[in-house]
CSV table of C-alpha atoms and ligand atoms in Angstrom, one decimal:
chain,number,residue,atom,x,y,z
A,1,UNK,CA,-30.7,13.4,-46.8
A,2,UNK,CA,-28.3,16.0,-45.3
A,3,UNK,CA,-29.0,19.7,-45.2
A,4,UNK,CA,-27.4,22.6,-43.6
A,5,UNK,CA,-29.6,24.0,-41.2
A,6,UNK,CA,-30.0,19.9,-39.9
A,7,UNK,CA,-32.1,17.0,-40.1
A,8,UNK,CA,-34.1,16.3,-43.2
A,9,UNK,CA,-37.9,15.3,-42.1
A,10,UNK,CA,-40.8,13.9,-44.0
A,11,UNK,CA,-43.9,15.3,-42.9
A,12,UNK,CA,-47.2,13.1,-43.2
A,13,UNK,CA,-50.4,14.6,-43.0
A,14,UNK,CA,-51.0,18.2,-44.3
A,15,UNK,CA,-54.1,19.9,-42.1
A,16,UNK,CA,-54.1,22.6,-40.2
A,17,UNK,CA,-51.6,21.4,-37.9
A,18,UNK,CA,-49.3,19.1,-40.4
A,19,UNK,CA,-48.9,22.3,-42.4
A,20,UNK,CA,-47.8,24.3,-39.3
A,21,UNK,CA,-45.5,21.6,-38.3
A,22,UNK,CA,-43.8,21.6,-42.0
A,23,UNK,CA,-44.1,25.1,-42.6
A,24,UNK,CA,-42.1,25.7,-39.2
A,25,UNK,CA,-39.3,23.6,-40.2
A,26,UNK,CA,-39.4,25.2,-43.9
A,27,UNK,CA,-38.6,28.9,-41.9
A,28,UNK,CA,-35.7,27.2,-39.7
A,29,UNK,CA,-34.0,25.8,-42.7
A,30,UNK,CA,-34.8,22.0,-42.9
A,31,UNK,CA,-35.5,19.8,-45.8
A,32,UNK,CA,-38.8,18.9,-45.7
A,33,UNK,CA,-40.7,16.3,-47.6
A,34,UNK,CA,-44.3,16.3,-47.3
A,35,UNK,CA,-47.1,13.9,-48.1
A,36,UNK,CA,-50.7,14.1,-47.6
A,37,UNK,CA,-53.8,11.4,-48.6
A,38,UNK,CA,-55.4,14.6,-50.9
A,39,UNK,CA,-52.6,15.4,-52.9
A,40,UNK,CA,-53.9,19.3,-53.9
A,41,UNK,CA,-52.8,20.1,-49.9
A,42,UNK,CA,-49.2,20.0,-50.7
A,43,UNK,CA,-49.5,22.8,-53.3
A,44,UNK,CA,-48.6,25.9,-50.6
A,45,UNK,CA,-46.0,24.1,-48.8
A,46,UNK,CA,-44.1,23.2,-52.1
A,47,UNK,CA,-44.1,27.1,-53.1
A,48,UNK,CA,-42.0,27.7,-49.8
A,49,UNK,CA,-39.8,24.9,-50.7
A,50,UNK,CA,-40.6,21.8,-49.8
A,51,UNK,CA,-40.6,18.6,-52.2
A,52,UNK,CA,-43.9,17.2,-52.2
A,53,UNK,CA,-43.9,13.4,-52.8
A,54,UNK,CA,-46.2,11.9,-55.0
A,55,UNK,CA,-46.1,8.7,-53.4
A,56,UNK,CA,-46.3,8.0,-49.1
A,57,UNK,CA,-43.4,5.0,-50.6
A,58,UNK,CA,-41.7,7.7,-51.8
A,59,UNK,CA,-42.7,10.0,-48.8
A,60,UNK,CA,-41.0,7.8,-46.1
A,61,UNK,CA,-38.1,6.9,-48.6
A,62,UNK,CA,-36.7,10.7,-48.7
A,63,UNK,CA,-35.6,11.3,-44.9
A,64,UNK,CA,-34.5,9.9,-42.0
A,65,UNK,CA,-37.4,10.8,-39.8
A,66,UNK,CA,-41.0,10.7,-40.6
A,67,UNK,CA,-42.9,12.7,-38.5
A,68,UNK,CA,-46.7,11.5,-38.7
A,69,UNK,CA,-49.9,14.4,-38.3
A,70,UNK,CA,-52.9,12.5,-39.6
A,71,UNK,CA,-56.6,12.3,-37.7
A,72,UNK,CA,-56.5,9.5,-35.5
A,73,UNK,CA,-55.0,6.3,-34.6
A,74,UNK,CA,-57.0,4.4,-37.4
A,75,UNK,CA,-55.4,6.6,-40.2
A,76,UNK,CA,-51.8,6.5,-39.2
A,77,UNK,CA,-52.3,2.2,-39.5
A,78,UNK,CA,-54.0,3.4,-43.1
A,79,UNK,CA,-51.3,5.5,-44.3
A,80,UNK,CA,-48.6,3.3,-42.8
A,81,UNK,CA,-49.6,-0.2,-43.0
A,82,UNK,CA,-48.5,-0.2,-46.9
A,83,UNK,CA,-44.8,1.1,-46.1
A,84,UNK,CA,-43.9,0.2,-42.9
A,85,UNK,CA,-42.0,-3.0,-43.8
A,86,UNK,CA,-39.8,-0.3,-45.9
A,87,UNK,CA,-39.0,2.2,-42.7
A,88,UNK,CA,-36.8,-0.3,-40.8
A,89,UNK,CA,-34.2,1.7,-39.0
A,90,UNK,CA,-36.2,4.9,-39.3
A,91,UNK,CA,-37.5,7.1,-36.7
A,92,UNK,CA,-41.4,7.7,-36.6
A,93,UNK,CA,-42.1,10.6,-34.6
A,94,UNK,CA,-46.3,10.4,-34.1
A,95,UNK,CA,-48.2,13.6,-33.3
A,96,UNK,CA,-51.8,12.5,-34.2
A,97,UNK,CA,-53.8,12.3,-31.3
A,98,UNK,CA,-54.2,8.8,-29.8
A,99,UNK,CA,-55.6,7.4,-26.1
A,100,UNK,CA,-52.7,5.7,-24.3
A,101,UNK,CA,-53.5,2.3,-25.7
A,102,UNK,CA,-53.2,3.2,-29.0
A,103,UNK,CA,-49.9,5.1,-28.8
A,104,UNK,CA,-48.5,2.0,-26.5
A,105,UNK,CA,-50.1,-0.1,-29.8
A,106,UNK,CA,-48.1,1.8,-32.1
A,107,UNK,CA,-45.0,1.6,-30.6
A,108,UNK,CA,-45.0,-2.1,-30.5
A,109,UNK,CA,-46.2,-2.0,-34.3
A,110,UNK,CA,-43.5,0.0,-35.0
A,111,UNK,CA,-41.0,-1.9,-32.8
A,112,UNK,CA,-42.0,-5.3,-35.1
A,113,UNK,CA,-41.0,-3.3,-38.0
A,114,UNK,CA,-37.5,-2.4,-37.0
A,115,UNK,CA,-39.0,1.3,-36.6
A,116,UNK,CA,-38.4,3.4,-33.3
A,117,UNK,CA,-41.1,5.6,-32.4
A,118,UNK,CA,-41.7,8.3,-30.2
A,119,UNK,CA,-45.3,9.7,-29.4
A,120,UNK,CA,-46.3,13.4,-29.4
A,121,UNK,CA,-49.0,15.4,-27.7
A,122,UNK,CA,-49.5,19.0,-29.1
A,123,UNK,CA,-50.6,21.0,-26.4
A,124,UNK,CA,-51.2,23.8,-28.7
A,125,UNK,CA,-52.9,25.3,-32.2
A,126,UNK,CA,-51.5,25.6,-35.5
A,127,UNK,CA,-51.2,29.1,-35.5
A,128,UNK,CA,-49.2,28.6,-32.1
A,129,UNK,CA,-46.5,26.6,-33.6
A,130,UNK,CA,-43.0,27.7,-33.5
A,131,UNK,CA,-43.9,30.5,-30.9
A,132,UNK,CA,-43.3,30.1,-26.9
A,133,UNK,CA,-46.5,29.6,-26.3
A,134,UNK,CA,-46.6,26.3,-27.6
A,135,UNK,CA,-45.9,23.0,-25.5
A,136,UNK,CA,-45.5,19.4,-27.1
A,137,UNK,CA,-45.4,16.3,-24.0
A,138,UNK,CA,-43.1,13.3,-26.1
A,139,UNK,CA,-42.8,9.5,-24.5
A,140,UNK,CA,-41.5,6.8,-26.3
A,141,UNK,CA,-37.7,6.3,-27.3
A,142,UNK,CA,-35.2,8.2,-25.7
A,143,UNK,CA,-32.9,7.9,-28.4
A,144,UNK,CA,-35.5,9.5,-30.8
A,145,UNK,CA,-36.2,12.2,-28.5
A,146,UNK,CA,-32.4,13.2,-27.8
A,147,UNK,CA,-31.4,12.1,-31.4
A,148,UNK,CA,-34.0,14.8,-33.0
A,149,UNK,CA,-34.5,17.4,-30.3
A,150,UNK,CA,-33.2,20.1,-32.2
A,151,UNK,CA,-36.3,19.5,-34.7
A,152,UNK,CA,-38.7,19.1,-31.9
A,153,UNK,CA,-37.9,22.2,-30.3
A,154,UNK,CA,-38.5,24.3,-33.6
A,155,UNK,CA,-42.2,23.8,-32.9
A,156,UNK,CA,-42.4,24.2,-29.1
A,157,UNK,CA,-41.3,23.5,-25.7
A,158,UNK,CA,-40.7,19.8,-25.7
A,159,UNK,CA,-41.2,17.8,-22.7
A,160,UNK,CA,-39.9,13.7,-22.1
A,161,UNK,CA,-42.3,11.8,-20.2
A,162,UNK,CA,-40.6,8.8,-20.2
A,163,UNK,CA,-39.9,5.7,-22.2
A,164,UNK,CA,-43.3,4.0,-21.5
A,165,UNK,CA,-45.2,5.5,-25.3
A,166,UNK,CA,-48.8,6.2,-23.9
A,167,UNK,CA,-47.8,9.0,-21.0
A,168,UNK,CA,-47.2,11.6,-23.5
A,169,UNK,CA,-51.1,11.1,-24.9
A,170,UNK,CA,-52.2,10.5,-20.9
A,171,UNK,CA,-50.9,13.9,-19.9
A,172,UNK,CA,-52.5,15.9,-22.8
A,173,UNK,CA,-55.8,14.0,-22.6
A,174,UNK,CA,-56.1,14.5,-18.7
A,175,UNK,CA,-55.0,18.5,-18.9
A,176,UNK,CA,-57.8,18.7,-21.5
A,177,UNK,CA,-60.3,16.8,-19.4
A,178,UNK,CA,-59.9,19.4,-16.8
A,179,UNK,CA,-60.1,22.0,-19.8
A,180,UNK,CA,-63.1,20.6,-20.9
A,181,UNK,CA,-64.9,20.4,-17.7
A,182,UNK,CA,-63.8,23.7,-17.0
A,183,UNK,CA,-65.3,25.1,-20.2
A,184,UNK,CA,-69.0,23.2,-19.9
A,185,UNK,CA,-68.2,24.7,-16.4
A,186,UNK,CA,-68.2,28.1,-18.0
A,187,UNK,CA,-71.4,27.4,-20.6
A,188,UNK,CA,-73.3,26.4,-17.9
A,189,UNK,CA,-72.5,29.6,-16.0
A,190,UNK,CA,-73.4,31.8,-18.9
A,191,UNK,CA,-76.4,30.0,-18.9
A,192,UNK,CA,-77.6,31.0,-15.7
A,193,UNK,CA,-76.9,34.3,-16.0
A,194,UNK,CA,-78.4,34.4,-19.0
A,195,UNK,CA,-81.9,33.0,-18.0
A,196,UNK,CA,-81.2,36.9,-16.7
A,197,UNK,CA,-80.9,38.4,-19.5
A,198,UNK,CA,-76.9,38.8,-19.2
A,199,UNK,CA,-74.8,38.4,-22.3
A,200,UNK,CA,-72.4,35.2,-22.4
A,201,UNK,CA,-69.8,38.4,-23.2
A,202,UNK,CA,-71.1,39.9,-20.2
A,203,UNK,CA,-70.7,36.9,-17.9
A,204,UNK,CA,-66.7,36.2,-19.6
A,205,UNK,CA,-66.0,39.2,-18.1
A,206,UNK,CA,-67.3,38.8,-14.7
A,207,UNK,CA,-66.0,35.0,-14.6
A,208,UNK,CA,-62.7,35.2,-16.0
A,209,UNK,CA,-60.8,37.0,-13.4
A,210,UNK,CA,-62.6,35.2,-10.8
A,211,UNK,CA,-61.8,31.7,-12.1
A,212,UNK,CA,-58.6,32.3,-12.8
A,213,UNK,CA,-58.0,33.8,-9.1
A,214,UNK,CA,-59.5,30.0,-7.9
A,215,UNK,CA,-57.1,27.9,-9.7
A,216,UNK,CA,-54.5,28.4,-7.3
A,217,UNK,CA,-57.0,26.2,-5.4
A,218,UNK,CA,-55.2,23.1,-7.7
A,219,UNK,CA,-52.4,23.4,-5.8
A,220,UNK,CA,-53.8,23.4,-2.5
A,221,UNK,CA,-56.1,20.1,-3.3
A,222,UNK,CA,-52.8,18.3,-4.5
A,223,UNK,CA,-50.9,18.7,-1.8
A,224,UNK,CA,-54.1,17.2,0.0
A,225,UNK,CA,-54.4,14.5,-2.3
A,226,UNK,CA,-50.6,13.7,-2.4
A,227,UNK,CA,-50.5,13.6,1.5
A,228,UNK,CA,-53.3,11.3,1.7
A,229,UNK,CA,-55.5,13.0,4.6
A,230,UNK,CA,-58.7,14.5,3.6
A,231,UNK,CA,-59.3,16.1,6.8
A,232,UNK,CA,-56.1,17.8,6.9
A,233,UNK,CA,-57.6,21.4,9.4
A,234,UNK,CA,-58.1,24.3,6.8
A,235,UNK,CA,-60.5,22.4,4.0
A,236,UNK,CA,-64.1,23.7,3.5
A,237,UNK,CA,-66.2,20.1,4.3
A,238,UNK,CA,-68.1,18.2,2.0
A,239,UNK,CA,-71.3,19.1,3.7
A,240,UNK,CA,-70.0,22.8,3.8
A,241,UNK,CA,-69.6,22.5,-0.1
A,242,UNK,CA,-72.9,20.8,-0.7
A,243,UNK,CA,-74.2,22.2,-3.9
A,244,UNK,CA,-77.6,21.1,-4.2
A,245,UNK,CA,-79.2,24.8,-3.7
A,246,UNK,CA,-76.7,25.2,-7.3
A,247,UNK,CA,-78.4,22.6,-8.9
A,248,UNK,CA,-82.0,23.6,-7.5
A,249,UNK,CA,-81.2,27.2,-8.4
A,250,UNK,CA,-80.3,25.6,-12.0
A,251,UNK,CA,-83.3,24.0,-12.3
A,252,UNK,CA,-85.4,26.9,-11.1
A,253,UNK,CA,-84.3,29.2,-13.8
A,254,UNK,CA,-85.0,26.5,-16.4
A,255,UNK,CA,-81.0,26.2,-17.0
A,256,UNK,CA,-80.0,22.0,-17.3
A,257,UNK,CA,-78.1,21.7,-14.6
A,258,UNK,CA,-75.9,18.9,-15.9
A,259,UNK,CA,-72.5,20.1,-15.1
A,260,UNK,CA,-73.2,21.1,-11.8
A,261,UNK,CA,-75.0,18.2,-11.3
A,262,UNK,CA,-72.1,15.5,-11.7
A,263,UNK,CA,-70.1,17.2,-9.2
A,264,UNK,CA,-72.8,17.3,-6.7
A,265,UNK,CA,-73.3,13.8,-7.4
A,266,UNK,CA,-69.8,13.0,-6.1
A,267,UNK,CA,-70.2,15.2,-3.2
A,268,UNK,CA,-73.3,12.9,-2.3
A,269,UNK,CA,-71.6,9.5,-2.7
A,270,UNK,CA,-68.7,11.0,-0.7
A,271,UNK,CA,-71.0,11.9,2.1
A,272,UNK,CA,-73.2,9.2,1.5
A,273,UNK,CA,-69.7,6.9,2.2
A,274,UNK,CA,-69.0,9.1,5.4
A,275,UNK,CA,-66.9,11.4,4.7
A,276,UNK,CA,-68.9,14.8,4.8
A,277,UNK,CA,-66.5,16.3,7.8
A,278,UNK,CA,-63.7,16.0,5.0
A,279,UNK,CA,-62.3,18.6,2.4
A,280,UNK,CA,-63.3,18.7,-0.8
A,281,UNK,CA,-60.2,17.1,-2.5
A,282,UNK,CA,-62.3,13.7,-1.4
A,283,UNK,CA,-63.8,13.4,-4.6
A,284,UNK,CA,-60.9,12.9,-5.9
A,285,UNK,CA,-61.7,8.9,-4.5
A,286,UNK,CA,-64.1,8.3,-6.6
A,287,UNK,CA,-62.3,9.4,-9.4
A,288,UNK,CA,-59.1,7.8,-9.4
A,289,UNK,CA,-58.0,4.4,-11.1
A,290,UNK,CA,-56.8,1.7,-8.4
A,291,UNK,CA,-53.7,2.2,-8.2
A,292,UNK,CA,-52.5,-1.4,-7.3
A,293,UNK,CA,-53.9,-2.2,-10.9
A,294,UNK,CA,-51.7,0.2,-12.9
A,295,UNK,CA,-47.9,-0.5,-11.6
A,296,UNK,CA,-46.4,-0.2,-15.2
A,297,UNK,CA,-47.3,3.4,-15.1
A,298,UNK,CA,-47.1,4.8,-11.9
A,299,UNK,CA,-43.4,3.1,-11.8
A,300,UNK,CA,-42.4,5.0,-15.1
A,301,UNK,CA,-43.5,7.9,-13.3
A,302,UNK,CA,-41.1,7.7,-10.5
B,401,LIG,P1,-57.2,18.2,-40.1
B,401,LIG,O1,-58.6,17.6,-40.1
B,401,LIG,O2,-57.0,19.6,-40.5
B,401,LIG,O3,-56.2,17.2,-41.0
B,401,LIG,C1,-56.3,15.8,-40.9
B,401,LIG,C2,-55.2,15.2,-41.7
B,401,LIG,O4,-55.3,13.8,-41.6
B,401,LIG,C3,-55.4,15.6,-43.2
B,401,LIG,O5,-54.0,15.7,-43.7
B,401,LIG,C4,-56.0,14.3,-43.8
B,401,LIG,O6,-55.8,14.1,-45.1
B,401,LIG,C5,-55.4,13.3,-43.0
B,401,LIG,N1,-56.1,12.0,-42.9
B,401,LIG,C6,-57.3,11.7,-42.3
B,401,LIG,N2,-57.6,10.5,-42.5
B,401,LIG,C7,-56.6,9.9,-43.2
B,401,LIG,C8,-56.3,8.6,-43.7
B,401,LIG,N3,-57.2,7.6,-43.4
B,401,LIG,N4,-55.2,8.3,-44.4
B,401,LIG,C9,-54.3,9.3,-44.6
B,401,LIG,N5,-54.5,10.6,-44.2
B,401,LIG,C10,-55.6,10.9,-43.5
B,401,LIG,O7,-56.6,17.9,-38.6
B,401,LIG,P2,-55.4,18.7,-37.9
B,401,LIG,O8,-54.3,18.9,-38.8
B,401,LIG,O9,-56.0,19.9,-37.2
B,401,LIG,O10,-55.0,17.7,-36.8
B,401,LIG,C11,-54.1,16.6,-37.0
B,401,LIG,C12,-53.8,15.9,-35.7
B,401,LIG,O11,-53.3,16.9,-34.8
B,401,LIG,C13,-55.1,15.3,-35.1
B,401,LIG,O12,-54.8,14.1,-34.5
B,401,LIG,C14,-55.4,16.4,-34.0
B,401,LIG,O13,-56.1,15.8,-32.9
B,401,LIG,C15,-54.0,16.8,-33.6
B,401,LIG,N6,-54.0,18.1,-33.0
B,401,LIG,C16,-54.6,19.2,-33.6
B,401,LIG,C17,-54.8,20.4,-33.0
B,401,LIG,C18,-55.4,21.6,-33.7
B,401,LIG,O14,-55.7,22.6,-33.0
B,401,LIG,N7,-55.7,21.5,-35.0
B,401,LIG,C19,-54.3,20.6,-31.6
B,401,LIG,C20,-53.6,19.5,-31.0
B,401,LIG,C21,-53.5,18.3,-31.7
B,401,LIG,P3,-56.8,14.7,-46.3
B,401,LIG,O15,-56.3,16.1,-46.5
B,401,LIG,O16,-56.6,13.8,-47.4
B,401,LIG,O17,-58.2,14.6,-45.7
């Protein structure tokens, strides 16, 4: 289906973020076709114009790319597994969240079916779509991602990762690792300060600048890790950095020290494995996946 504004798109999947998605390309001008499992979802969207099919046949039938915002990996095979025999020679761009493996699964599912797929990784929340603020990392076809661009970018800054279909769900899933860690980072913070009797809104205040003064400390570490000498002059050591009087202080104020704890455990098996006099970018040895094990990736990278 042609339309003026561009690209027709069939949106599966209508939660908080499907709706953005389709809503988004309603405002730019698109066609949009939406389908979602509980039908009653569809109801808003249709009022701002798009057609709501009753069918996910009919739902993949209607435009040229089907763009795919369901829960997990296991749904998108339930939704999809019916039709997909029907989508040869149309483009499947896949923004529920995934590990690697099952994005890379997909795309050879897809491929077997004549489909080509490319694999998205919001970096955003549904309120943030269609604003600057919002980032979406793509791998998978390159044709797909140059062919439908114009769509893509209505929802955010789009980034290619490359051709290899899992990077785009690595990249998202290791940003929010750090965000995690960073956050029960945070909690466990507040938690200390509270066995003080200070407010978690309190301790926000007092943390917030100060943590985000040390992330230019990320830098810093990469270039250590990149260059591949840990005792490059300049570092605090390991045995500088020790941080069992953190955990013991934990402990005495009755706070679980579990966060703080699983860091100075790899400060300990660093040491322990001689390499105290060295910065603390170290740990990032006992982190990392061999490297001599995961070629395909690291040579997409390049
Ligand atoms: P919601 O829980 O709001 O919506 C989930 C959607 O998946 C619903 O449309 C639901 O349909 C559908 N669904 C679930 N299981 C099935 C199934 N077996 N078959 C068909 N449809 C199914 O989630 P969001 O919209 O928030 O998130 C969607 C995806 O976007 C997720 O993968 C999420 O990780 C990702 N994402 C979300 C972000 C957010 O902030 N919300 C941020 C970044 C990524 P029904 O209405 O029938 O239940």
């Amino acid at each position: 289906m042609t339309h003026p504004e561009g690209t027709g798109v069939t949106v599966l999947g209508l939660g908080a973020m499907g709706s953005a998605l389709a809503t988004t390309l309603l405002d730019a001008g698109h066609a949009v076709t939406v389908w979602n499992r509980t039908p009653s979802r569809a109801a808003d969207l249709s009022a701002r114009g798009a057609e709501a099919a009753s069918t996910i046949d009919a739902a993949v039938a209607a435009q040229p790319l089907i763009v795919a915002c369901l829960l997990d990996h296991a749904s998108v095979h339930e939704a999809l597994d019916p039709v997909i025999a029907g989508m040869r020679g149309s483009a499947l761009v896949n923004l529920t969240t995934t590990t690697p493996n099952e994005a890379r699964e997909l795309a050879s599912w897809a491929a077997e079916h004549g489909v080509s797929y490319l694999d998205g990784a919001i970096m955003a929340t549904p309120p943030m779509i269609g604003t600057s603020e919002a980032s979406i990392l793509y791998s998978g076809s390159p044709e797909v991602f140059d062919a439908v661009r114009p769509v893509l970018d209505r929802w955010a800054t789009s980034t290619y990762d490359g051709e290899n279909s899992g990077l785009a769900s690595l990249f998202d899933l290791a940003m929010l690792s750090g965000m995690y860690t960073m956050f029960a980072g945070f909690l466990h913070g507040a938690a200390m300060a509270g066995s003080a009797g200070m407010s978690a809104t309190d301790f926000a205040a007092r943390a917030t600048p100060f943590l985000s003064a040390m992330t230019a400390g990320f830098a810093l570490d990469a270039a250590v890790i990149d260059g591949g000498d840990y005792t490059v002059p300049g570092q605090q050591s390991l045995e500088f950095s020790d941080l069992g009087h953190l955990v013991r202080a934990s402990e005495e104020q009755g706070v679980h020290p579990a966060p703080i704890a699983a860091v100075q455990e790899l400060i300990s098996k660093q040491i322990a494995d001689g390499h105290g006099a060295e910065g603390f970018a170290r740990l990032y040895e006992s982190l990392r996946a061999d490297r001599t094990e995961r070629t395909d990736q690291v040579e997409t990278l390049r």
